[in-house]
PDB file of C-alpha atoms in Angstrom:
ATOM      1  CA  MET H   1    -108.229  80.594 -18.849  1.00 55.00           C
ATOM      2  CA  ALA H   2    -105.096  79.728 -16.890  1.00 59.00           C
ATOM      3  CA  ALA H   3    -103.077  82.624 -15.517  1.00 61.00           C
ATOM      4  CA  MET H   4     -99.897  83.462 -17.361  1.00 66.00           C
ATOM      5  CA  VAL H   5     -96.618  82.778 -15.607  1.00 72.00           C
ATOM      6  CA  ASP H   6     -94.802  85.967 -14.666  1.00 79.00           C
ATOM      7  CA  PHE H   7     -91.230  85.729 -16.000  1.00 89.00           C
ATOM      8  CA  HIS H   8     -89.055  88.499 -14.683  1.00 94.00           C
ATOM      9  CA  LYS H   9     -85.372  89.049 -13.977  1.00 96.00           C
ATOM     10  CA  GLU H  10     -84.357  89.853 -10.423  1.00 97.00           C
ATOM     11  CA  GLU H  11     -81.035  90.382  -8.675  1.00 97.00           C
ATOM     12  CA  PHE H  12     -80.272  88.248  -5.650  1.00 97.00           C
ATOM     13  CA  PRO H  13     -77.490  88.871  -3.107  1.00 96.00           C
ATOM     14  CA  ALA H  14     -74.410  86.674  -3.343  1.00 97.00           C
ATOM     15  CA  GLU H  15     -75.561  84.844  -0.224  1.00 96.00           C
ATOM     16  CA  SER H  16     -78.613  83.541  -2.111  1.00 97.00           C
ATOM     17  CA  TRP H  17     -76.411  82.131  -4.868  1.00 98.00           C
ATOM     18  CA  ILE H  18     -74.160  80.505  -2.243  1.00 98.00           C
ATOM     19  CA  LYS H  19     -77.222  78.616  -0.945  1.00 98.00           C
ATOM     20  CA  VAL H  20     -77.782  77.321  -4.470  1.00 98.00           C
ATOM     21  CA  ARG H  21     -74.255  76.250  -5.323  1.00 97.00           C
ATOM     22  CA  ALA H  22     -73.116  75.140  -1.876  1.00 97.00           C
ATOM     23  CA  SER H  23     -73.986  76.299   1.658  1.00 97.00           C
ATOM     24  CA  THR H  24     -73.692  79.509   3.670  1.00 97.00           C
ATOM     25  CA  ASP H  25     -72.307  77.656   6.716  1.00 96.00           C
ATOM     26  CA  ALA H  26     -69.103  76.556   4.905  1.00 96.00           C
ATOM     27  CA  GLN H  27     -70.265  72.936   4.731  1.00 97.00           C
ATOM     28  CA  GLN H  28     -69.327  71.090   1.555  1.00 98.00           C
ATOM     29  CA  SER H  29     -71.933  70.275  -1.070  1.00 97.00           C
ATOM     30  CA  PHE H  30     -72.121  67.855  -4.013  1.00 98.00           C
ATOM     31  CA  LEU H  31     -73.392  68.489  -7.522  1.00 98.00           C
ATOM     32  CA  CYS H  32     -73.526  65.609  -9.993  1.00 98.00           C
ATOM     33  CA  TRP H  33     -74.303  65.365 -13.709  1.00 98.00           C
ATOM     34  CA  LYS H  34     -74.699  62.933 -16.583  1.00 98.00           C
ATOM     35  CA  GLY H  35     -75.064  63.367 -20.312  1.00 98.00           C
ATOM     36  CA  SER H  36     -73.617  62.839 -23.768  1.00 98.00           C
ATOM     37  CA  ILE H  37     -70.794  64.147 -25.937  1.00 98.00           C
ATOM     38  CA  TYR H  38     -71.191  64.351 -29.708  1.00 98.00           C
ATOM     39  CA  ALA H  39     -68.696  65.076 -32.474  1.00 98.00           C
ATOM     40  CA  LEU H  40     -69.756  67.709 -34.986  1.00 97.00           C
ATOM     41  CA  ILE H  41     -67.598  67.872 -38.119  1.00 97.00           C
ATOM     42  CA  PRO H  42     -68.481  70.040 -41.120  1.00 95.00           C
ATOM     43  CA  GLY H  43     -70.149  67.937 -43.795  1.00 96.00           C
ATOM     44  CA  GLU H  44     -70.465  64.834 -41.602  1.00 95.00           C
ATOM     45  CA  LYS H  45     -73.320  63.402 -39.553  1.00 96.00           C
ATOM     46  CA  LYS H  46     -73.016  63.786 -35.807  1.00 95.00           C
ATOM     47  CA  GLN H  47     -71.372  60.977 -33.880  1.00 97.00           C
ATOM     48  CA  HIS H  48     -72.281  60.054 -30.318  1.00 98.00           C
ATOM     49  CA  LEU H  49     -68.782  59.540 -28.905  1.00 98.00           C
ATOM     50  CA  PHE H  50     -69.254  59.262 -25.154  1.00 98.00           C
ATOM     51  CA  GLN H  51     -71.630  59.216 -22.262  1.00 98.00           C
ATOM     52  CA  ILE H  52     -70.379  61.206 -19.281  1.00 98.00           C
ATOM     53  CA  VAL H  53     -70.975  61.159 -15.544  1.00 98.00           C
ATOM     54  CA  GLY H  54     -69.325  63.436 -13.035  1.00 98.00           C
ATOM     55  CA  MET H  55     -69.480  65.449  -9.860  1.00 98.00           C
ATOM     56  CA  SER H  56     -68.180  68.529  -8.088  1.00 98.00           C
ATOM     57  CA  VAL H  57     -67.609  68.805  -4.355  1.00 98.00           C
ATOM     58  CA  ALA H  58     -67.574  72.475  -3.347  1.00 98.00           C
ATOM     59  CA  ARG H  59     -67.313  74.742  -0.354  1.00 98.00           C
ATOM     60  CA  CYS H  60     -67.987  78.471   0.052  1.00 98.00           C
ATOM     61  CA  ILE H  61     -66.182  80.328   2.813  1.00 97.00           C
ATOM     62  CA  PRO H  62     -67.226  83.826   3.941  1.00 96.00           C
ATOM     63  CA  VAL H  63     -64.357  86.331   3.894  1.00 95.00           C
ATOM     64  CA  ALA H  64     -63.805  89.263   6.245  1.00 87.00           C
ATOM     65  CA  GLU H  65     -63.977  91.936   3.548  1.00 87.00           C
ATOM     66  CA  GLY H  66     -67.355  90.638   2.391  1.00 90.00           C
ATOM     67  CA  GLY H  67     -68.361  88.016  -0.138  1.00 95.00           C
ATOM     68  CA  TRP H  68     -67.412  84.388  -0.387  1.00 97.00           C
ATOM     69  CA  ASP H  69     -64.466  82.303  -1.532  1.00 97.00           C
ATOM     70  CA  PHE H  70     -65.479  79.313  -3.654  1.00 98.00           C
ATOM     71  CA  THR H  71     -63.266  76.225  -3.814  1.00 98.00           C
ATOM     72  CA  SER H  72     -63.987  72.830  -5.310  1.00 98.00           C
ATOM     73  CA  ARG H  73     -62.715  69.636  -6.896  1.00 98.00           C
ATOM     74  CA  GLU H  74     -64.419  67.965  -9.844  1.00 98.00           C
ATOM     75  CA  VAL H  75     -64.270  64.765 -11.856  1.00 98.00           C
ATOM     76  CA  THR H  76     -65.972  63.622 -15.031  1.00 98.00           C
ATOM     77  CA  PHE H  77     -65.704  60.154 -16.528  1.00 98.00           C
ATOM     78  CA  TYR H  78     -66.049  59.225 -20.191  1.00 99.00           C
ATOM     79  CA  LEU H  79     -68.225  56.152 -20.761  1.00 98.00           C
ATOM     80  CA  ASP H  80     -68.949  53.859 -23.665  1.00 98.00           C
ATOM     81  CA  PRO H  81     -72.062  55.332 -25.366  1.00 98.00           C
ATOM     82  CA  GLY H  82     -73.597  51.874 -25.791  1.00 97.00           C
ATOM     83  CA  THR H  83     -72.786  50.016 -22.585  1.00 98.00           C
ATOM     84  CA  GLY H  84     -72.269  52.877 -20.137  1.00 98.00           C
ATOM     85  CA  GLU H  85     -69.028  51.288 -18.926  1.00 98.00           C
ATOM     86  CA  ILE H  86     -66.062  53.475 -18.105  1.00 98.00           C
ATOM     87  CA  LEU H  87     -63.559  53.784 -20.953  1.00 98.00           C
ATOM     88  CA  ARG H  88     -59.868  53.199 -20.297  1.00 98.00           C
ATOM     89  CA  ARG H  89     -58.823  53.293 -23.958  1.00 98.00           C
ATOM     90  CA  TRP H  90     -60.593  54.712 -26.997  1.00 98.00           C
ATOM     91  CA  GLN H  91     -60.404  53.785 -30.667  1.00 98.00           C
ATOM     92  CA  ASN H  92     -60.331  57.048 -32.622  1.00 98.00           C
ATOM     93  CA  PRO H  93     -62.753  56.494 -35.550  1.00 97.00           C
ATOM     94  CA  TRP H  94     -61.004  59.094 -37.748  1.00 97.00           C
ATOM     95  CA  THR H  95     -57.363  58.144 -37.240  1.00 97.00           C
ATOM     96  CA  GLY H  96     -57.788  54.483 -36.324  1.00 97.00           C
ATOM     97  CA  GLU H  97     -55.408  54.931 -33.396  1.00 98.00           C
ATOM     98  CA  GLU H  98     -56.201  53.606 -29.920  1.00 98.00           C
ATOM     99  CA  VAL H  99     -55.370  56.105 -27.178  1.00 98.00           C
ATOM    100  CA  PRO H 100     -55.602  56.231 -23.370  1.00 98.00           C
ATOM    101  CA  VAL H 101     -58.665  58.036 -22.011  1.00 98.00           C
ATOM    102  CA  VAL H 102     -57.802  60.939 -19.725  1.00 98.00           C
ATOM    103  CA  HIS H 103     -60.769  61.476 -17.439  1.00 98.00           C
ATOM    104  CA  VAL H 104     -61.386  64.907 -15.934  1.00 98.00           C
ATOM    105  CA  ALA H 105     -59.826  65.411 -12.497  1.00 98.00           C
ATOM    106  CA  ASN H 106     -59.585  69.132 -11.803  1.00 98.00           C
ATOM    107  CA  ASN H 107     -58.200  70.199  -8.442  1.00 98.00           C
ATOM    108  CA  PRO H 108     -58.898  72.938  -7.640  1.00 98.00           C
ATOM    109  CA  VAL H 109     -61.650  74.857  -9.426  1.00 98.00           C
ATOM    110  CA  GLN H 110     -62.077  78.166  -7.581  1.00 98.00           C
ATOM    111  CA  GLY H 111     -63.573  81.622  -7.641  1.00 96.00           C
ATOM    112  CA  SER H 112     -65.101  84.415  -5.589  1.00 96.00           C
ATOM    113  CA  PHE H 113     -68.641  85.724  -5.219  1.00 97.00           C
ATOM    114  CA  LYS H 114     -69.505  89.139  -3.847  1.00 96.00           C
ATOM    115  CA  ILE H 115     -71.796  91.121  -6.106  1.00 96.00           C
ATOM    116  CA  PRO H 116     -75.510  90.384  -6.600  1.00 97.00           C
ATOM    117  CA  LEU H 117     -76.362  87.865  -9.322  1.00 97.00           C
ATOM    118  CA  PRO H 118     -79.361  88.009 -11.665  1.00 98.00           C
ATOM    119  CA  ALA H 119     -81.844  85.170 -12.014  1.00 98.00           C
ATOM    120  CA  VAL H 120     -85.125  84.596 -13.846  1.00 98.00           C
ATOM    121  CA  VAL H 121     -88.066  84.254 -11.460  1.00 98.00           C
ATOM    122  CA  GLU H 122     -90.998  82.237 -12.823  1.00 96.00           C
ATOM    123  CA  GLY H 123     -93.457  81.982  -9.974  1.00 93.00           C
ATOM    124  CA  GLU H 124     -92.564  79.001  -7.797  1.00 95.00           C
ATOM    125  CA  MET H 125     -89.231  78.416  -9.562  1.00 97.00           C
ATOM    126  CA  THR H 126     -86.149  80.570 -10.127  1.00 98.00           C
ATOM    127  CA  THR H 127     -83.361  79.921 -12.630  1.00 98.00           C
ATOM    128  CA  PHE H 128     -79.786  81.189 -12.522  1.00 98.00           C
ATOM    129  CA  VAL H 129     -78.365  81.398 -16.045  1.00 98.00           C
ATOM    130  CA  PHE H 130     -74.637  81.508 -16.794  1.00 97.00           C
ATOM    131  CA  ASP H 131     -73.560  81.776 -20.433  1.00 98.00           C
ATOM    132  CA  LEU H 132     -69.766  81.575 -20.371  1.00 98.00           C
ATOM    133  CA  PHE H 133     -67.519  82.205 -23.383  1.00 98.00           C
ATOM    134  CA  SER H 134     -63.893  81.271 -22.721  1.00 97.00           C
ATOM    135  CA  GLN H 135     -61.087  82.478 -24.969  1.00 98.00           C
ATOM    136  CA  TYR H 136     -57.444  82.469 -23.914  1.00 97.00           C
ATOM    137  CA  PRO H 137     -54.031  81.199 -25.067  1.00 97.00           C
ATOM    138  CA  ASN H 138     -53.889  77.418 -25.310  1.00 98.00           C
ATOM    139  CA  PRO H 139     -51.371  76.274 -22.651  1.00 97.00           C
ATOM    140  CA  LEU H 140     -50.293  73.403 -24.938  1.00 98.00           C
ATOM    141  CA  ALA H 141     -49.624  75.535 -28.000  1.00 96.00           C
ATOM    142  CA  GLY H 142     -46.053  76.459 -28.787  1.00 90.00           C
ATOM    143  CA  ASP H 143     -44.610  73.137 -27.640  1.00 97.00           C
ATOM    144  CA  ALA H 144     -43.955  70.872 -30.616  1.00 97.00           C
ATOM    145  CA  LYS H 145     -44.572  67.695 -28.637  1.00 98.00           C
ATOM    146  CA  PHE H 146     -48.239  68.681 -28.217  1.00 98.00           C
ATOM    147  CA  ALA H 147     -48.807  69.428 -31.917  1.00 98.00           C
ATOM    148  CA  PRO H 148     -50.569  66.075 -32.556  1.00 98.00           C
ATOM    149  CA  TYR H 149     -52.830  66.689 -29.556  1.00 98.00           C
ATOM    150  CA  SER H 150     -53.803  70.354 -29.326  1.00 98.00           C
ATOM    151  CA  PRO H 151     -51.913  72.717 -31.656  1.00 97.00           C
ATOM    152  CA  GLN H 152     -54.472  75.540 -31.783  1.00 97.00           C
ATOM    153  CA  PRO H 153     -52.992  78.804 -30.432  1.00 97.00           C
ATOM    154  CA  ILE H 154     -56.272  79.855 -28.780  1.00 98.00           C
ATOM    155  CA  TYR H 155     -58.517  77.795 -26.526  1.00 98.00           C
ATOM    156  CA  GLN H 156     -62.127  78.734 -27.179  1.00 98.00           C
ATOM    157  CA  ALA H 157     -65.271  77.167 -25.730  1.00 98.00           C
ATOM    158  CA  THR H 158     -68.823  78.034 -24.768  1.00 98.00           C
ATOM    159  CA  GLU H 159     -70.556  76.672 -21.675  1.00 98.00           C
ATOM    160  CA  LEU H 160     -74.236  77.276 -20.931  1.00 98.00           C
ATOM    161  CA  PHE H 161     -75.385  76.589 -17.372  1.00 98.00           C
ATOM    162  CA  LYS H 162     -78.862  76.798 -15.871  1.00 98.00           C
ATOM    163  CA  LEU H 163     -79.526  76.035 -12.196  1.00 98.00           C
ATOM    164  CA  ARG H 164     -83.183  75.880 -11.207  1.00 98.00           C
ATOM    165  CA  VAL H 165     -84.434  76.091  -7.609  1.00 98.00           C
ATOM    166  CA  SER H 166     -87.508  76.753  -5.499  1.00 98.00           C
ATOM    167  CA  THR H 167     -88.183  80.489  -5.216  1.00 97.00           C
ATOM    168  CA  ALA H 168     -89.501  80.018  -1.672  1.00 97.00           C
ATOM    169  CA  GLU H 169     -86.319  78.247  -0.560  1.00 97.00           C
ATOM    170  CA  LEU H 170     -84.197  80.889  -2.248  1.00 97.00           C
ATOM    171  CA  ARG H 171     -85.965  83.679  -0.327  1.00 97.00           C
ATOM    172  CA  ASN H 172     -86.030  81.866   3.025  1.00 97.00           C
ATOM    173  CA  PRO H 173     -83.260  83.352   5.247  1.00 95.00           C
ATOM    174  CA  ALA H 174     -83.400  80.347   7.590  1.00 97.00           C
ATOM    175  CA  ILE H 175     -82.145  77.958   4.875  1.00 97.00           C
ATOM    176  CA  THR H 176     -78.367  77.628   4.613  1.00 97.00           C
ATOM    177  CA  SER H 177     -78.333  75.296   1.598  1.00 98.00           C
ATOM    178  CA  ILE H 178     -81.045  74.699  -0.983  1.00 98.00           C
ATOM    179  CA  SER H 179     -81.578  70.960  -1.231  1.00 94.00           C
ATOM    180  CA  GLN H 180     -83.333  70.727  -4.599  1.00 96.00           C
ATOM    181  CA  VAL H 181     -81.094  72.177  -7.330  1.00 98.00           C
ATOM    182  CA  PHE H 182     -81.560  71.046 -10.930  1.00 98.00           C
ATOM    183  CA  LEU H 183     -78.798  71.637 -13.460  1.00 98.00           C
ATOM    184  CA  THR H 184     -78.599  71.761 -17.237  1.00 98.00           C
ATOM    185  CA  TRP H 185     -75.182  72.105 -18.859  1.00 98.00           C
ATOM    186  CA  ASP H 186     -74.383  72.443 -22.540  1.00 98.00           C
ATOM    187  CA  ARG H 187     -70.909  72.960 -23.948  1.00 98.00           C
ATOM    188  CA  ILE H 188     -69.340  73.598 -27.328  1.00 98.00           C
ATOM    189  CA  GLY H 189     -65.611  73.027 -27.253  1.00 98.00           C
ATOM    190  CA  PRO H 190     -62.530  71.767 -29.079  1.00 98.00           C
ATOM    191  CA  TRP H 191     -61.308  68.203 -29.352  1.00 98.00           C
ATOM    192  CA  LEU H 192     -59.875  66.970 -26.073  1.00 98.00           C
ATOM    193  CA  PRO H 193     -56.074  66.703 -26.204  1.00 98.00           C
ATOM    194  CA  TRP H 194     -56.029  62.990 -25.378  1.00 98.00           C
ATOM    195  CA  MET H 195     -58.168  62.258 -28.462  1.00 98.00           C
ATOM    196  CA  LYS H 196     -55.092  63.112 -30.581  1.00 98.00           C
ATOM    197  CA  MET H 197     -57.075  64.933 -33.279  1.00 98.00           C
ATOM    198  CA  ALA H 198     -54.343  67.495 -34.105  1.00 97.00           C
ATOM    199  CA  ASP H 199     -55.825  70.279 -36.265  1.00 96.00           C
ATOM    200  CA  ARG H 200     -58.680  68.218 -37.719  1.00 96.00           C
ATOM    201  CA  PRO H 201     -61.746  70.481 -38.145  1.00 97.00           C
ATOM    202  CA  GLY H 202     -64.700  69.912 -35.851  1.00 98.00           C
ATOM    203  CA  GLN H 203     -65.847  70.334 -32.274  1.00 97.00           C
ATOM    204  CA  LEU H 204     -67.450  68.545 -29.351  1.00 98.00           C
ATOM    205  CA  ILE H 205     -71.022  69.186 -28.243  1.00 98.00           C
ATOM    206  CA  TYR H 206     -71.912  68.351 -24.641  1.00 98.00           C
ATOM    207  CA  SER H 207     -75.467  67.956 -23.363  1.00 98.00           C
ATOM    208  CA  ALA H 208     -75.951  67.134 -19.684  1.00 98.00           C
ATOM    209  CA  ILE H 209     -78.347  67.389 -16.773  1.00 98.00           C
ATOM    210  CA  GLY H 210     -77.671  67.158 -13.057  1.00 98.00           C
ATOM    211  CA  GLN H 211     -78.701  67.903  -9.512  1.00 98.00           C
ATOM    212  CA  LYS H 212     -77.463  68.607  -6.020  1.00 98.00           C
ATOM    213  CA  VAL H 213     -77.139  65.575  -3.762  1.00 97.00           C
ATOM    214  CA  PRO H 214     -76.884  65.552   0.040  1.00 93.00           C
ATOM    215  CA  ASP H 215     -73.696  63.517   0.456  1.00 96.00           C
ATOM    216  CA  PHE H 216     -71.059  61.400  -1.241  1.00 98.00           C
ATOM    217  CA  GLN H 217     -73.092  58.208  -0.838  1.00 98.00           C
ATOM    218  CA  GLN H 218     -75.831  59.642  -3.086  1.00 98.00           C
ATOM    219  CA  LEU H 219     -73.521  60.030  -6.084  1.00 98.00           C
ATOM    220  CA  PRO H 220     -73.745  57.498  -8.940  1.00 98.00           C
ATOM    221  CA  GLN H 221     -72.058  54.233  -7.958  1.00 98.00           C
ATOM    222  CA  LEU H 222     -69.468  54.445 -10.744  1.00 98.00           C
ATOM    223  CA  VAL H 223     -68.381  57.872  -9.503  1.00 98.00           C
ATOM    224  CA  GLN H 224     -68.130  56.638  -5.919  1.00 98.00           C
ATOM    225  CA  ASP H 225     -66.099  53.599  -6.950  1.00 98.00           C
ATOM    226  CA  GLU H 226     -63.629  55.578  -9.070  1.00 98.00           C
ATOM    227  CA  ILE H 227     -63.110  58.222  -6.388  1.00 98.00           C
ATOM    228  CA  ASN H 228     -62.727  55.654  -3.603  1.00 98.00           C
ATOM    229  CA  SER H 229     -60.239  53.550  -5.548  1.00 97.00           C
ATOM    230  CA  ARG H 230     -58.212  56.181  -7.436  1.00 98.00           C
ATOM    231  CA  VAL H 231     -58.714  59.731  -6.135  1.00 98.00           C
ATOM    232  CA  PRO H 232     -60.108  59.689  -2.557  1.00 98.00           C
ATOM    233  CA  LEU H 233     -58.933  63.296  -2.250  1.00 98.00           C
ATOM    234  CA  TYR H 234     -62.032  64.197  -4.273  1.00 98.00           C
ATOM    235  CA  LYS H 235     -64.418  63.033  -1.557  1.00 98.00           C
ATOM    236  CA  ASN H 236     -63.944  66.424   0.090  1.00 98.00           C
ATOM    237  CA  ALA H 237     -63.669  70.041  -0.956  1.00 98.00           C
ATOM    238  CA  PRO H 238     -60.684  72.032   0.308  1.00 98.00           C
ATOM    239  CA  GLU H 239     -61.203  73.572   3.735  1.00 97.00           C
ATOM    240  CA  PHE H 240     -60.188  76.975   2.353  1.00 96.00           C
ATOM    241  CA  LYS H 241     -59.401  78.579  -0.993  1.00 96.00           C
ATOM    242  CA  LEU H 242     -56.080  77.188  -2.168  1.00 97.00           C
ATOM    243  CA  ASP H 243     -53.231  79.491  -3.123  1.00 96.00           C
ATOM    244  CA  THR H 244     -52.596  77.767  -6.440  1.00 96.00           C
ATOM    245  CA  ASP H 245     -53.653  77.986 -10.064  1.00 95.00           C
ATOM    246  CA  GLU H 246     -56.891  76.392 -11.155  1.00 96.00           C
ATOM    247  CA  VAL H 247     -56.612  73.130 -13.036  1.00 97.00           C
ATOM    248  CA  THR H 248     -58.237  72.523 -16.424  1.00 97.00           C
ATOM    249  CA  SER H 249     -58.265  69.412 -18.610  1.00 98.00           C
ATOM    250  CA  TRP H 250     -55.570  70.987 -20.793  1.00 98.00           C
ATOM    251  CA  LYS H 251     -53.273  71.710 -17.832  1.00 98.00           C
ATOM    252  CA  TYR H 252     -53.944  68.246 -16.416  1.00 98.00           C
ATOM    253  CA  PHE H 253     -52.980  66.664 -19.741  1.00 98.00           C
ATOM    254  CA  GLU H 254     -49.768  68.695 -19.798  1.00 98.00           C
ATOM    255  CA  LYS H 255     -48.891  67.669 -16.240  1.00 98.00           C
ATOM    256  CA  HIS H 256     -49.527  63.964 -16.854  1.00 98.00           C
ATOM    257  CA  PHE H 257     -48.385  63.746 -20.462  1.00 98.00           C
ATOM    258  CA  ASP H 258     -45.668  61.211 -19.689  1.00 98.00           C
ATOM    259  CA  ALA H 259     -48.194  58.981 -17.906  1.00 98.00           C
ATOM    260  CA  TYR H 260     -50.448  59.274 -20.949  1.00 98.00           C
ATOM    261  CA  LEU H 261     -47.612  58.202 -23.263  1.00 98.00           C
ATOM    262  CA  ARG H 262     -46.947  55.206 -20.991  1.00 98.00           C
ATOM    263  CA  GLY H 263     -50.609  54.205 -21.286  1.00 98.00           C
ATOM    264  CA  GLU H 264     -51.347  54.544 -17.581  1.00 98.00           C
ATOM    265  CA  THR H 265     -54.899  54.397 -16.229  1.00 98.00           C
ATOM    266  CA  PHE H 266     -56.588  57.708 -15.487  1.00 98.00           C
ATOM    267  CA  PRO H 267     -57.346  59.526 -13.347  1.00 98.00           C
ATOM    268  CA  ILE H 268     -53.861  59.337 -11.882  1.00 98.00           C
ATOM    269  CA  PRO H 269     -54.173  58.250  -8.225  1.00 97.00           C
ATOM    270  CA  GLU H 270     -54.294  61.031  -5.642  1.00 94.00           C
ATOM    271  CA  PRO H 271     -54.433  59.935  -1.984  1.00 93.00           C
ATOM    272  CA  PRO H 272     -56.434  61.858   0.608  1.00 91.00           C
ATOM    273  CA  LEU H 273     -54.645  64.584   2.521  1.00 83.00           C
TER     274      LEU H 273
END
């Protein structure tokens, strides 16, 4: 009879998590993902709306008072679910309207890590689990011009992350960055503002997998091409935590709403620093 796997929860110091997500020597690190987005509307069959592919470039910087500052930039591109080609415009199947596609370009996404973090140890592998439930005032609500796009007063979403790594690498103090990191990401969230769904009932279901890659050249070719041609700033993480608000897709839509109305191509170009 095969031995049973010992599943147990264990707390790891913040430094261990930094090795997973980035690197303890302040070098930048890339995480990429791909998956699908489905529409779920009460009483209707699911619809496979988009494929997605994206990446995050991140850096963790140790701070004098202990812990680590986390700073990153991330992009995600919406693709045709049949061909896998990047979408520039999208025909809304419920309204019949064709709208510009606003790809994700969040700069920055930041945080801090100091306290120990729990993970599930299963013999040779360890999994960090993050079940995140966001609920806060919708930054687009209250402005009449955004009523056709995102009128809900509260933004609410659930994101479920699992990052799986080698237990031996995690425990090895000589390793500054764990090379093999495998990601699963599931999300339940509202219609994206650019879809122009107003207050139509329903939600988006995301299902994605990903992994850490050693450098920019190992990212999917589509991601490399879009970053090189439109947002080369996203080839690198900030050198330090930026003194600015984090950017979300809702804030990005608000900032570039006029460009959206003009039908410009997203992401809006951002040159390197």
